[in-house]
mmCIF file with all atom_site columns, C-alpha atoms and ligand atoms in Angstrom:
data_model
loop_
_atom_site.group_PDB
_atom_site.id
_atom_site.type_symbol
_atom_site.label_atom_id
_atom_site.label_alt_id
_atom_site.label_comp_id
_atom_site.label_asym_id
_atom_site.label_entity_id
_atom_site.label_seq_id
_atom_site.pdbx_PDB_ins_code
_atom_site.Cartn_x
_atom_site.Cartn_y
_atom_site.Cartn_z
_atom_site.occupancy
_atom_site.B_iso_or_equiv
_atom_site.pdbx_formal_charge
_atom_site.auth_seq_id
_atom_site.auth_comp_id
_atom_site.auth_asym_id
_atom_site.auth_atom_id
_atom_site.pdbx_PDB_model_num
ATOM   1   C  CA  . MET A 1 1   ? 4.488   3.417   -4.469  1.00 0.00 ? 1   MET A CA  1
ATOM   2   C  CA  . ILE A 1 2   ? 6.365   1.160   -2.095  1.00 0.00 ? 2   ILE A CA  1
ATOM   3   C  CA  . ILE A 1 3   ? 4.739   0.506   1.262   1.00 0.00 ? 3   ILE A CA  1
ATOM   4   C  CA  . LYS A 1 4   ? 7.439   0.609   3.907   1.00 0.00 ? 4   LYS A CA  1
ATOM   5   C  CA  . THR A 1 5   ? 5.272   0.797   7.007   1.00 0.00 ? 5   THR A CA  1
ATOM   6   C  CA  . ALA A 1 6   ? 1.600   0.264   7.814   1.00 0.00 ? 6   ALA A CA  1
ATOM   7   C  CA  . ASP A 1 7   ? 0.524   0.707   11.420  1.00 0.00 ? 7   ASP A CA  1
ATOM   8   C  CA  . PHE A 1 8   ? -2.778  0.580   13.230  1.00 0.00 ? 8   PHE A CA  1
ATOM   9   C  CA  . ILE A 1 9   ? -3.292  3.908   14.991  1.00 0.00 ? 9   ILE A CA  1
ATOM   10  C  CA  . CYS A 1 10  ? -6.788  3.993   16.513  1.00 0.00 ? 10  CYS A CA  1
ATOM   11  C  CA  . SER A 1 11  ? -10.428 2.906   16.412  1.00 0.00 ? 11  SER A CA  1
ATOM   12  C  CA  . ASN A 1 12  ? -13.091 5.518   17.034  1.00 0.00 ? 12  ASN A CA  1
ATOM   13  C  CA  . THR A 1 13  ? -16.653 6.637   16.519  1.00 0.00 ? 13  THR A CA  1
ATOM   14  C  CA  . GLN A 1 14  ? -16.164 10.325  17.186  1.00 0.00 ? 14  GLN A CA  1
ATOM   15  C  CA  . VAL A 1 15  ? -14.597 12.637  14.644  1.00 0.00 ? 15  VAL A CA  1
ATOM   16  C  CA  . SER A 1 16  ? -13.279 14.832  17.464  1.00 0.00 ? 16  SER A CA  1
ATOM   17  C  CA  . LYS A 1 17  ? -11.146 11.945  18.721  1.00 0.00 ? 17  LYS A CA  1
ATOM   18  C  CA  . LEU A 1 18  ? -9.529  11.076  15.385  1.00 0.00 ? 18  LEU A CA  1
ATOM   19  C  CA  . PRO A 1 19  ? -5.866  11.891  14.688  1.00 0.00 ? 19  PRO A CA  1
ATOM   20  C  CA  . PRO A 1 20  ? -5.301  15.578  13.813  1.00 0.00 ? 20  PRO A CA  1
ATOM   21  C  CA  . PRO A 1 21  ? -6.476  16.167  10.221  1.00 0.00 ? 21  PRO A CA  1
ATOM   22  C  CA  . VAL A 1 22  ? -3.040  17.032  8.888   1.00 0.00 ? 22  VAL A CA  1
ATOM   23  C  CA  . LYS A 1 23  ? -2.209  13.986  6.771   1.00 0.00 ? 23  LYS A CA  1
ATOM   24  C  CA  . PRO A 1 24  ? -4.164  12.948  3.650   1.00 0.00 ? 24  PRO A CA  1
ATOM   25  C  CA  . GLU A 1 25  ? -6.566  10.053  4.119   1.00 0.00 ? 25  GLU A CA  1
ATOM   26  C  CA  . TYR A 1 26  ? -8.586  7.625   2.011   1.00 0.00 ? 26  TYR A CA  1
ATOM   27  C  CA  . ALA A 1 27  ? -11.696 5.955   3.409   1.00 0.00 ? 27  ALA A CA  1
ATOM   28  C  CA  . PHE A 1 28  ? -12.945 2.523   2.337   1.00 0.00 ? 28  PHE A CA  1
ATOM   29  C  CA  . ILE A 1 29  ? -16.677 2.030   2.409   1.00 0.00 ? 29  ILE A CA  1
ATOM   30  C  CA  . GLY A 1 30  ? -19.263 -0.273  0.864   1.00 0.00 ? 30  GLY A CA  1
ATOM   31  C  CA  . ARG A 1 31  ? -21.747 -2.950  1.792   1.00 0.00 ? 31  ARG A CA  1
ATOM   32  C  CA  . SER A 1 32  ? -20.915 -5.238  4.690   1.00 0.00 ? 32  SER A CA  1
ATOM   33  C  CA  . ASN A 1 33  ? -18.679 -8.106  3.561   1.00 0.00 ? 33  ASN A CA  1
ATOM   34  C  CA  . VAL A 1 34  ? -17.782 -6.478  0.221   1.00 0.00 ? 34  VAL A CA  1
ATOM   35  C  CA  . GLY A 1 35  ? -14.077 -6.797  1.109   1.00 0.00 ? 35  GLY A CA  1
ATOM   36  C  CA  . LYS A 1 36  ? -12.996 -3.406  2.537   1.00 0.00 ? 36  LYS A CA  1
ATOM   37  C  CA  . SER A 1 37  ? -10.704 -4.738  5.250   1.00 0.00 ? 37  SER A CA  1
ATOM   38  C  CA  . SER A 1 38  ? -9.242  -7.412  2.944   1.00 0.00 ? 38  SER A CA  1
ATOM   39  C  CA  . LEU A 1 39  ? -8.445  -4.778  0.328   1.00 0.00 ? 39  LEU A CA  1
ATOM   40  C  CA  . ILE A 1 40  ? -6.619  -2.619  2.872   1.00 0.00 ? 40  ILE A CA  1
ATOM   41  C  CA  . ASN A 1 41  ? -4.518  -5.616  3.900   1.00 0.00 ? 41  ASN A CA  1
ATOM   42  C  CA  . MET A 1 42  ? -3.793  -6.484  0.263   1.00 0.00 ? 42  MET A CA  1
ATOM   43  C  CA  . LEU A 1 43  ? -2.740  -2.912  -0.559  1.00 0.00 ? 43  LEU A CA  1
ATOM   44  C  CA  . VAL A 1 44  ? -0.249  -2.756  2.297   1.00 0.00 ? 44  VAL A CA  1
ATOM   45  C  CA  . GLY A 1 45  ? 0.825   -6.409  2.102   1.00 0.00 ? 45  GLY A CA  1
ATOM   46  C  CA  . LYS A 1 46  ? -0.044  -7.179  5.745   1.00 0.00 ? 46  LYS A CA  1
ATOM   47  C  CA  . LYS A 1 47  ? -2.625  -9.914  6.143   1.00 0.00 ? 47  LYS A CA  1
ATOM   48  C  CA  . GLY A 1 48  ? -3.900  -9.326  9.665   1.00 0.00 ? 48  GLY A CA  1
ATOM   49  C  CA  . LEU A 1 49  ? -3.696  -5.526  9.801   1.00 0.00 ? 49  LEU A CA  1
ATOM   50  C  CA  . ALA A 1 50  ? -7.410  -4.843  9.321   1.00 0.00 ? 50  ALA A CA  1
ATOM   51  C  CA  . LYS A 1 51  ? -9.672  -7.485  10.842  1.00 0.00 ? 51  LYS A CA  1
ATOM   52  C  CA  . THR A 1 52  ? -11.624 -9.493  8.260   1.00 0.00 ? 52  THR A CA  1
ATOM   53  C  CA  . SER A 1 53  ? -14.359 -12.104 8.558   1.00 0.00 ? 53  SER A CA  1
ATOM   54  C  CA  . GLN A 1 54  ? -16.629 -14.311 6.488   1.00 0.00 ? 54  GLN A CA  1
ATOM   55  C  CA  . THR A 1 55  ? -19.476 -12.948 8.587   1.00 0.00 ? 55  THR A CA  1
ATOM   56  C  CA  . PRO A 1 56  ? -20.737 -9.456  7.665   1.00 0.00 ? 56  PRO A CA  1
ATOM   57  C  CA  . GLY A 1 57  ? -20.546 -6.724  10.270  1.00 0.00 ? 57  GLY A CA  1
ATOM   58  C  CA  . LYS A 1 58  ? -16.941 -7.343  11.360  1.00 0.00 ? 58  LYS A CA  1
ATOM   59  C  CA  . THR A 1 59  ? -15.659 -3.763  11.179  1.00 0.00 ? 59  THR A CA  1
ATOM   60  C  CA  . GLN A 1 60  ? -17.686 -1.644  13.599  1.00 0.00 ? 60  GLN A CA  1
ATOM   61  C  CA  . LEU A 1 61  ? -15.560 1.464   14.131  1.00 0.00 ? 61  LEU A CA  1
ATOM   62  C  CA  . ILE A 1 62  ? -13.573 4.066   12.188  1.00 0.00 ? 62  ILE A CA  1
ATOM   63  C  CA  . ASN A 1 63  ? -10.090 2.514   11.990  1.00 0.00 ? 63  ASN A CA  1
ATOM   64  C  CA  . HIS A 1 64  ? -7.047  4.575   11.063  1.00 0.00 ? 64  HIS A CA  1
ATOM   65  C  CA  . PHE A 1 65  ? -3.935  2.928   9.596   1.00 0.00 ? 65  PHE A CA  1
ATOM   66  C  CA  . LEU A 1 66  ? -0.897  5.124   9.071   1.00 0.00 ? 66  LEU A CA  1
ATOM   67  C  CA  . ILE A 1 67  ? 1.023   4.312   5.887   1.00 0.00 ? 67  ILE A CA  1
ATOM   68  C  CA  . ASN A 1 68  ? 4.670   5.230   5.336   1.00 0.00 ? 68  ASN A CA  1
ATOM   69  C  CA  . GLU A 1 69  ? 4.211   7.601   8.263   1.00 0.00 ? 69  GLU A CA  1
ATOM   70  C  CA  . ASN A 1 70  ? 2.530   10.187  6.078   1.00 0.00 ? 70  ASN A CA  1
ATOM   71  C  CA  . TRP A 1 71  ? -0.960  9.173   4.977   1.00 0.00 ? 71  TRP A CA  1
ATOM   72  C  CA  . TYR A 1 72  ? -3.922  7.166   6.295   1.00 0.00 ? 72  TYR A CA  1
ATOM   73  C  CA  . LEU A 1 73  ? -6.055  4.330   5.033   1.00 0.00 ? 73  LEU A CA  1
ATOM   74  C  CA  . VAL A 1 74  ? -9.368  4.314   6.890   1.00 0.00 ? 74  VAL A CA  1
ATOM   75  C  CA  . ASP A 1 75  ? -11.469 1.172   7.329   1.00 0.00 ? 75  ASP A CA  1
ATOM   76  C  CA  . LEU A 1 76  ? -15.151 1.832   7.990   1.00 0.00 ? 76  LEU A CA  1
ATOM   77  C  CA  . PRO A 1 77  ? -18.109 -0.385  8.933   1.00 0.00 ? 77  PRO A CA  1
ATOM   78  C  CA  . GLY A 1 78  ? -20.207 -1.573  6.004   1.00 0.00 ? 78  GLY A CA  1
ATOM   79  C  CA  . TYR A 1 79  ? -23.674 -0.351  5.164   1.00 0.00 ? 79  TYR A CA  1
ATOM   80  C  CA  . GLY A 1 80  ? -26.714 -2.470  4.391   1.00 0.00 ? 80  GLY A CA  1
ATOM   81  C  CA  . TYR A 1 81  ? -26.139 -5.217  6.931   1.00 0.00 ? 81  TYR A CA  1
ATOM   82  C  CA  . ALA A 1 82  ? -29.616 -6.482  7.796   1.00 0.00 ? 82  ALA A CA  1
ATOM   83  C  CA  . ARG A 1 83  ? -28.728 -8.478  10.894  1.00 0.00 ? 83  ARG A CA  1
ATOM   84  C  CA  . ILE A 1 84  ? -27.804 -5.755  13.322  1.00 0.00 ? 84  ILE A CA  1
ATOM   85  C  CA  . SER A 1 85  ? -30.199 -3.951  15.614  1.00 0.00 ? 85  SER A CA  1
ATOM   86  C  CA  . LYS A 1 86  ? -31.920 -0.849  14.326  1.00 0.00 ? 86  LYS A CA  1
ATOM   87  C  CA  . SER A 1 87  ? -30.252 1.324   16.937  1.00 0.00 ? 87  SER A CA  1
ATOM   88  C  CA  . LYS A 1 88  ? -26.771 0.032   16.070  1.00 0.00 ? 88  LYS A CA  1
ATOM   89  C  CA  . LYS A 1 89  ? -27.472 0.621   12.385  1.00 0.00 ? 89  LYS A CA  1
ATOM   90  C  CA  . GLU A 1 90  ? -28.575 4.179   13.178  1.00 0.00 ? 90  GLU A CA  1
ATOM   91  C  CA  . ASP A 1 91  ? -25.419 4.706   15.266  1.00 0.00 ? 91  ASP A CA  1
ATOM   92  C  CA  . TRP A 1 92  ? -23.173 3.499   12.430  1.00 0.00 ? 92  TRP A CA  1
ATOM   93  C  CA  . ASP A 1 93  ? -25.028 5.626   9.871   1.00 0.00 ? 93  ASP A CA  1
ATOM   94  C  CA  . LYS A 1 94  ? -24.685 8.641   12.108  1.00 0.00 ? 94  LYS A CA  1
ATOM   95  C  CA  . PHE A 1 95  ? -20.973 8.405   12.808  1.00 0.00 ? 95  PHE A CA  1
ATOM   96  C  CA  . ILE A 1 96  ? -20.125 7.475   9.222   1.00 0.00 ? 96  ILE A CA  1
ATOM   97  C  CA  . ARG A 1 97  ? -22.104 10.457  7.912   1.00 0.00 ? 97  ARG A CA  1
ATOM   98  C  CA  . ASN A 1 98  ? -20.501 12.681  10.507  1.00 0.00 ? 98  ASN A CA  1
ATOM   99  C  CA  . TYR A 1 99  ? -17.066 11.426  9.484   1.00 0.00 ? 99  TYR A CA  1
ATOM   100 C  CA  . LEU A 1 100 ? -17.800 12.002  5.770   1.00 0.00 ? 100 LEU A CA  1
ATOM   101 C  CA  . ASN A 1 101 ? -19.217 15.485  6.415   1.00 0.00 ? 101 ASN A CA  1
ATOM   102 C  CA  . LYS A 1 102 ? -16.551 16.712  8.784   1.00 0.00 ? 102 LYS A CA  1
ATOM   103 C  CA  . ARG A 1 103 ? -13.225 15.087  8.038   1.00 0.00 ? 103 ARG A CA  1
ATOM   104 C  CA  . GLU A 1 104 ? -11.199 17.843  6.392   1.00 0.00 ? 104 GLU A CA  1
ATOM   105 C  CA  . SER A 1 105 ? -8.250  15.636  5.518   1.00 0.00 ? 105 SER A CA  1
ATOM   106 C  CA  . LEU A 1 106 ? -10.383 13.103  3.615   1.00 0.00 ? 106 LEU A CA  1
ATOM   107 C  CA  . GLN A 1 107 ? -9.048  13.153  0.039   1.00 0.00 ? 107 GLN A CA  1
ATOM   108 C  CA  . CYS A 1 108 ? -11.212 10.536  -1.593  1.00 0.00 ? 108 CYS A CA  1
ATOM   109 C  CA  . VAL A 1 109 ? -13.894 8.020   -0.651  1.00 0.00 ? 109 VAL A CA  1
ATOM   110 C  CA  . MET A 1 110 ? -13.153 4.584   -2.078  1.00 0.00 ? 110 MET A CA  1
ATOM   111 C  CA  . VAL A 1 111 ? -16.608 3.036   -2.688  1.00 0.00 ? 111 VAL A CA  1
ATOM   112 C  CA  . LEU A 1 112 ? -16.333 -0.739  -2.860  1.00 0.00 ? 112 LEU A CA  1
ATOM   113 C  CA  . ILE A 1 113 ? -18.771 -2.644  -5.051  1.00 0.00 ? 113 ILE A CA  1
ATOM   114 C  CA  . ASP A 1 114 ? -19.082 -6.436  -5.309  1.00 0.00 ? 114 ASP A CA  1
ATOM   115 C  CA  . SER A 1 115 ? -18.119 -7.172  -8.928  1.00 0.00 ? 115 SER A CA  1
ATOM   116 C  CA  . ARG A 1 116 ? -20.295 -10.295 -8.956  1.00 0.00 ? 116 ARG A CA  1
ATOM   117 C  CA  . LEU A 1 117 ? -23.523 -8.364  -8.601  1.00 0.00 ? 117 LEU A CA  1
ATOM   118 C  CA  . GLU A 1 118 ? -25.710 -6.345  -10.929 1.00 0.00 ? 118 GLU A CA  1
ATOM   119 C  CA  . PRO A 1 119 ? -25.995 -2.705  -9.789  1.00 0.00 ? 119 PRO A CA  1
ATOM   120 C  CA  . GLN A 1 120 ? -27.509 -2.573  -6.300  1.00 0.00 ? 120 GLN A CA  1
ATOM   121 C  CA  . LYS A 1 121 ? -29.843 0.226   -5.269  1.00 0.00 ? 121 LYS A CA  1
ATOM   122 C  CA  . ILE A 1 122 ? -28.047 0.760   -1.962  1.00 0.00 ? 122 ILE A CA  1
ATOM   123 C  CA  . ASP A 1 123 ? -24.670 1.320   -3.704  1.00 0.00 ? 123 ASP A CA  1
ATOM   124 C  CA  . LEU A 1 124 ? -26.155 3.704   -6.266  1.00 0.00 ? 124 LEU A CA  1
ATOM   125 C  CA  . GLU A 1 125 ? -27.882 5.634   -3.484  1.00 0.00 ? 125 GLU A CA  1
ATOM   126 C  CA  . PHE A 1 126 ? -24.620 5.870   -1.563  1.00 0.00 ? 126 PHE A CA  1
ATOM   127 C  CA  . CYS A 1 127 ? -22.830 7.255   -4.649  1.00 0.00 ? 127 CYS A CA  1
ATOM   128 C  CA  . ASN A 1 128 ? -25.644 9.756   -5.174  1.00 0.00 ? 128 ASN A CA  1
ATOM   129 C  CA  . MET A 1 129 ? -25.335 10.888  -1.565  1.00 0.00 ? 129 MET A CA  1
ATOM   130 C  CA  . LEU A 1 130 ? -21.578 11.457  -2.050  1.00 0.00 ? 130 LEU A CA  1
ATOM   131 C  CA  . GLY A 1 131 ? -22.308 13.354  -5.269  1.00 0.00 ? 131 GLY A CA  1
ATOM   132 C  CA  . GLU A 1 132 ? -24.824 15.583  -3.488  1.00 0.00 ? 132 GLU A CA  1
ATOM   133 C  CA  . LYS A 1 133 ? -22.281 16.382  -0.787  1.00 0.00 ? 133 LYS A CA  1
ATOM   134 C  CA  . GLY A 1 134 ? -19.654 17.078  -3.452  1.00 0.00 ? 134 GLY A CA  1
ATOM   135 C  CA  . LEU A 1 135 ? -17.273 14.500  -1.965  1.00 0.00 ? 135 LEU A CA  1
ATOM   136 C  CA  . PRO A 1 136 ? -14.696 13.057  -4.371  1.00 0.00 ? 136 PRO A CA  1
ATOM   137 C  CA  . PHE A 1 137 ? -15.037 9.307   -4.791  1.00 0.00 ? 137 PHE A CA  1
ATOM   138 C  CA  . VAL A 1 138 ? -13.880 6.408   -6.950  1.00 0.00 ? 138 VAL A CA  1
ATOM   139 C  CA  . LEU A 1 139 ? -15.423 2.983   -7.544  1.00 0.00 ? 139 LEU A CA  1
ATOM   140 C  CA  . VAL A 1 140 ? -13.497 -0.110  -6.524  1.00 0.00 ? 140 VAL A CA  1
ATOM   141 C  CA  . PHE A 1 141 ? -14.968 -3.385  -7.766  1.00 0.00 ? 141 PHE A CA  1
ATOM   142 C  CA  . THR A 1 142 ? -13.999 -6.268  -5.473  1.00 0.00 ? 142 THR A CA  1
ATOM   143 C  CA  . LYS A 1 143 ? -13.676 -10.075 -5.625  1.00 0.00 ? 143 LYS A CA  1
ATOM   144 C  CA  . ALA A 1 144 ? -12.890 -10.132 -9.352  1.00 0.00 ? 144 ALA A CA  1
ATOM   145 C  CA  . ASP A 1 145 ? -11.248 -13.557 -8.877  1.00 0.00 ? 145 ASP A CA  1
ATOM   146 C  CA  . LYS A 1 146 ? -14.657 -15.043 -8.191  1.00 0.00 ? 146 LYS A CA  1
ATOM   147 C  CA  . GLN A 1 147 ? -15.916 -14.948 -11.783 1.00 0.00 ? 147 GLN A CA  1
ATOM   148 C  CA  . SER A 1 148 ? -14.767 -14.479 -15.372 1.00 0.00 ? 148 SER A CA  1
ATOM   149 C  CA  . SER A 1 149 ? -13.412 -11.108 -16.440 1.00 0.00 ? 149 SER A CA  1
ATOM   150 C  CA  . ILE A 1 150 ? -16.247 -10.953 -19.000 1.00 0.00 ? 150 ILE A CA  1
ATOM   151 C  CA  . LYS A 1 151 ? -18.826 -11.133 -16.209 1.00 0.00 ? 151 LYS A CA  1
ATOM   152 C  CA  . THR A 1 152 ? -16.933 -8.520  -14.176 1.00 0.00 ? 152 THR A CA  1
ATOM   153 C  CA  . ASP A 1 153 ? -16.761 -6.187  -17.175 1.00 0.00 ? 153 ASP A CA  1
ATOM   154 C  CA  . GLN A 1 154 ? -20.492 -6.630  -17.787 1.00 0.00 ? 154 GLN A CA  1
ATOM   155 C  CA  . ASN A 1 155 ? -21.355 -5.695  -14.205 1.00 0.00 ? 155 ASN A CA  1
ATOM   156 C  CA  . VAL A 1 156 ? -18.971 -2.727  -14.282 1.00 0.00 ? 156 VAL A CA  1
ATOM   157 C  CA  . ALA A 1 157 ? -20.566 -1.507  -17.524 1.00 0.00 ? 157 ALA A CA  1
ATOM   158 C  CA  . LYS A 1 158 ? -24.043 -1.828  -16.007 1.00 0.00 ? 158 LYS A CA  1
ATOM   159 C  CA  . PHE A 1 159 ? -22.997 0.103   -12.907 1.00 0.00 ? 159 PHE A CA  1
ATOM   160 C  CA  . ARG A 1 160 ? -21.406 2.800   -15.037 1.00 0.00 ? 160 ARG A CA  1
ATOM   161 C  CA  . LYS A 1 161 ? -24.620 3.100   -17.062 1.00 0.00 ? 161 LYS A CA  1
ATOM   162 C  CA  . ALA A 1 162 ? -26.761 3.262   -13.925 1.00 0.00 ? 162 ALA A CA  1
ATOM   163 C  CA  . LEU A 1 163 ? -24.581 6.049   -12.484 1.00 0.00 ? 163 LEU A CA  1
ATOM   164 C  CA  . LEU A 1 164 ? -24.901 8.069   -15.668 1.00 0.00 ? 164 LEU A CA  1
ATOM   165 C  CA  . ALA A 1 165 ? -28.583 8.497   -14.824 1.00 0.00 ? 165 ALA A CA  1
ATOM   166 C  CA  . SER A 1 166 ? -27.512 10.979  -12.134 1.00 0.00 ? 166 SER A CA  1
ATOM   167 C  CA  . PHE A 1 167 ? -23.873 11.912  -12.906 1.00 0.00 ? 167 PHE A CA  1
ATOM   168 C  CA  . GLU A 1 168 ? -22.478 13.663  -15.960 1.00 0.00 ? 168 GLU A CA  1
ATOM   169 C  CA  . GLU A 1 169 ? -19.341 11.581  -15.819 1.00 0.00 ? 169 GLU A CA  1
ATOM   170 C  CA  . VAL A 1 170 ? -18.396 8.408   -14.041 1.00 0.00 ? 170 VAL A CA  1
ATOM   171 C  CA  . PRO A 1 171 ? -15.540 8.538   -11.501 1.00 0.00 ? 171 PRO A CA  1
ATOM   172 C  CA  . ASP A 1 172 ? -12.360 6.472   -11.808 1.00 0.00 ? 172 ASP A CA  1
ATOM   173 C  CA  . ILE A 1 173 ? -12.936 2.725   -11.657 1.00 0.00 ? 173 ILE A CA  1
ATOM   174 C  CA  . PHE A 1 174 ? -10.617 0.072   -10.235 1.00 0.00 ? 174 PHE A CA  1
ATOM   175 C  CA  . ILE A 1 175 ? -11.098 -3.679  -10.578 1.00 0.00 ? 175 ILE A CA  1
ATOM   176 C  CA  . THR A 1 176 ? -9.569  -5.630  -7.724  1.00 0.00 ? 176 THR A CA  1
ATOM   177 C  CA  . SER A 1 177 ? -9.053  -9.008  -6.136  1.00 0.00 ? 177 SER A CA  1
ATOM   178 C  CA  . SER A 1 178 ? -7.593  -9.161  -2.652  1.00 0.00 ? 178 SER A CA  1
ATOM   179 C  CA  . GLU A 1 179 ? -6.934  -12.851 -3.205  1.00 0.00 ? 179 GLU A CA  1
ATOM   180 C  CA  . GLU A 1 180 ? -4.814  -12.283 -6.307  1.00 0.00 ? 180 GLU A CA  1
ATOM   181 C  CA  . GLY A 1 181 ? -3.481  -8.779  -5.724  1.00 0.00 ? 181 GLY A CA  1
ATOM   182 C  CA  . THR A 1 182 ? -5.301  -7.367  -8.756  1.00 0.00 ? 182 THR A CA  1
ATOM   183 C  CA  . GLY A 1 183 ? -5.563  -3.565  -8.797  1.00 0.00 ? 183 GLY A CA  1
ATOM   184 C  CA  . LYS A 1 184 ? -2.932  -2.987  -6.118  1.00 0.00 ? 184 LYS A CA  1
ATOM   185 C  CA  . GLU A 1 185 ? -0.568  -0.932  -8.230  1.00 0.00 ? 185 GLU A CA  1
ATOM   186 C  CA  . ASP A 1 186 ? -3.330  1.119   -9.830  1.00 0.00 ? 186 ASP A CA  1
ATOM   187 C  CA  . ILE A 1 187 ? -4.827  2.117   -6.479  1.00 0.00 ? 187 ILE A CA  1
ATOM   188 C  CA  . LEU A 1 188 ? -1.463  2.892   -4.893  1.00 0.00 ? 188 LEU A CA  1
ATOM   189 C  CA  . ASN A 1 189 ? -0.494  5.005   -7.922  1.00 0.00 ? 189 ASN A CA  1
ATOM   190 C  CA  . PHE A 1 190 ? -3.797  6.846   -7.672  1.00 0.00 ? 190 PHE A CA  1
ATOM   191 C  CA  . VAL A 1 191 ? -3.160  7.628   -3.995  1.00 0.00 ? 191 VAL A CA  1
ATOM   192 C  CA  . HIS A 1 192 ? 0.419   8.632   -4.728  1.00 0.00 ? 192 HIS A CA  1
ATOM   193 C  CA  . GLY A 1 193 ? -0.785  11.053  -7.409  1.00 0.00 ? 193 GLY A CA  1
ATOM   194 C  CA  . ILE A 1 194 ? -3.086  12.833  -4.935  1.00 0.00 ? 194 ILE A CA  1
ATOM   195 C  CA  . ASN A 1 195 ? -0.527  12.816  -2.100  1.00 0.00 ? 195 ASN A CA  1
ATOM   196 C  CA  . GLN A 1 196 ? 2.013   14.528  -4.359  1.00 0.00 ? 196 GLN A CA  1
ATOM   197 C  CA  . ASN A 1 197 ? -0.285  17.552  -4.919  1.00 0.00 ? 197 ASN A CA  1
HETATM 198 P  P1  . LIG B 2 .   ? -17.347 -5.769  7.117   1.00 0.00 ? 201 LIG B P1  1
HETATM 199 O  O1  . LIG B 2 .   ? -16.229 -5.211  7.936   1.00 0.00 ? 201 LIG B O1  1
HETATM 200 O  O2  . LIG B 2 .   ? -18.086 -6.838  7.827   1.00 0.00 ? 201 LIG B O2  1
HETATM 201 O  O3  . LIG B 2 .   ? -18.251 -4.711  6.557   1.00 0.00 ? 201 LIG B O3  1
HETATM 202 O  O4  . LIG B 2 .   ? -16.728 -6.541  5.839   1.00 0.00 ? 201 LIG B O4  1
HETATM 203 P  P2  . LIG B 2 .   ? -15.568 -6.095  4.840   1.00 0.00 ? 201 LIG B P2  1
HETATM 204 O  O5  . LIG B 2 .   ? -16.163 -5.313  3.716   1.00 0.00 ? 201 LIG B O5  1
HETATM 205 O  O6  . LIG B 2 .   ? -14.436 -5.462  5.570   1.00 0.00 ? 201 LIG B O6  1
HETATM 206 O  O7  . LIG B 2 .   ? -15.129 -7.508  4.218   1.00 0.00 ? 201 LIG B O7  1
HETATM 207 P  P3  . LIG B 2 .   ? -13.863 -8.414  4.611   1.00 0.00 ? 201 LIG B P3  1
HETATM 208 O  O8  . LIG B 2 .   ? -12.619 -7.800  4.098   1.00 0.00 ? 201 LIG B O8  1
HETATM 209 O  O9  . LIG B 2 .   ? -13.940 -8.761  6.052   1.00 0.00 ? 201 LIG B O9  1
HETATM 210 O  O10 . LIG B 2 .   ? -14.139 -9.690  3.676   1.00 0.00 ? 201 LIG B O10 1
HETATM 211 C  C1  . LIG B 2 .   ? -15.348 -10.423 3.752   1.00 0.00 ? 201 LIG B C1  1
HETATM 212 C  C2  . LIG B 2 .   ? -15.133 -11.827 3.179   1.00 0.00 ? 201 LIG B C2  1
HETATM 213 O  O11 . LIG B 2 .   ? -14.858 -11.756 1.784   1.00 0.00 ? 201 LIG B O11 1
HETATM 214 C  C3  . LIG B 2 .   ? -13.932 -12.556 3.792   1.00 0.00 ? 201 LIG B C3  1
HETATM 215 O  O12 . LIG B 2 .   ? -14.267 -13.919 3.919   1.00 0.00 ? 201 LIG B O12 1
HETATM 216 C  C4  . LIG B 2 .   ? -12.826 -12.368 2.768   1.00 0.00 ? 201 LIG B C4  1
HETATM 217 O  O13 . LIG B 2 .   ? -11.858 -13.401 2.773   1.00 0.00 ? 201 LIG B O13 1
HETATM 218 C  C5  . LIG B 2 .   ? -13.616 -12.383 1.464   1.00 0.00 ? 201 LIG B C5  1
HETATM 219 N  N1  . LIG B 2 .   ? -12.956 -11.574 0.426   1.00 0.00 ? 201 LIG B N1  1
HETATM 220 C  C6  . LIG B 2 .   ? -12.639 -10.264 0.499   1.00 0.00 ? 201 LIG B C6  1
HETATM 221 N  N2  . LIG B 2 .   ? -12.054 -9.842  -0.635  1.00 0.00 ? 201 LIG B N2  1
HETATM 222 C  C7  . LIG B 2 .   ? -11.988 -10.913 -1.458  1.00 0.00 ? 201 LIG B C7  1
HETATM 223 C  C8  . LIG B 2 .   ? -11.470 -11.127 -2.778  1.00 0.00 ? 201 LIG B C8  1
HETATM 224 O  O14 . LIG B 2 .   ? -10.965 -10.234 -3.463  1.00 0.00 ? 201 LIG B O14 1
HETATM 225 N  N3  . LIG B 2 .   ? -11.610 -12.384 -3.289  1.00 0.00 ? 201 LIG B N3  1
HETATM 226 C  C9  . LIG B 2 .   ? -12.188 -13.408 -2.598  1.00 0.00 ? 201 LIG B C9  1
HETATM 227 N  N4  . LIG B 2 .   ? -12.288 -14.590 -3.200  1.00 0.00 ? 201 LIG B N4  1
HETATM 228 N  N5  . LIG B 2 .   ? -12.668 -13.251 -1.351  1.00 0.00 ? 201 LIG B N5  1
HETATM 229 C  C10 . LIG B 2 .   ? -12.572 -12.032 -0.785  1.00 0.00 ? 201 LIG B C10 1
HETATM 230 MG MG1 . LIG B 2 .   ? -14.311 -4.838  7.493   1.00 0.00 ? 202 LIG B MG1 1
#
């Protein structure tokens, strides 16, 4: 798929204030600093579209980006960031859950996992929560440029194995690097396939 336009539309916390749920959308979620905003920018080829930072906790709202005028990429705050107040954490949890539960036009949750790490409890729990809600999701391993492909493959295999403790089959897996553009075509083709239906 060729990206012709990518435009910031709005930032929100309330589902009722989001754009009308008439265009397909894909939400990016994962631990703080895993690379959600960077991946969105890489996919659309626009560096500063979603705000990124070396410091975790940069994205704090539900951000809608309209792509080719007919579908949305959605950048969400990360989970598991220890250095925010308890009440802020509860707020984020609440509006993210509300978004996931209520957004009718959400086609697929893109769960980002740091490819450098062994399976993390918080990521597995998040996947299990999505499974319990029956929400479609895929796994997107990030920052693959930071270590050898052997190490990445080992961590992916371990995550896959860990998921099989609670899922009959493992969802689609993408391996990405926002630095090197790895995985761009595969993810855009995946989105295109769903948008066509
Ligand atoms: P929050 O909004 O805080 O939850 O973070 P985020 O998940 O949106 O992460 P963000 O895209 O802001 O990236 C966090 C840091 O990781 C930044 O310093 C990025 O430059 C870096 N980063 C993201 N993706 C990659 C990647 O594929 N490779 C490398 N080497 N660095 C990356
Ligand atoms: Mg972000």
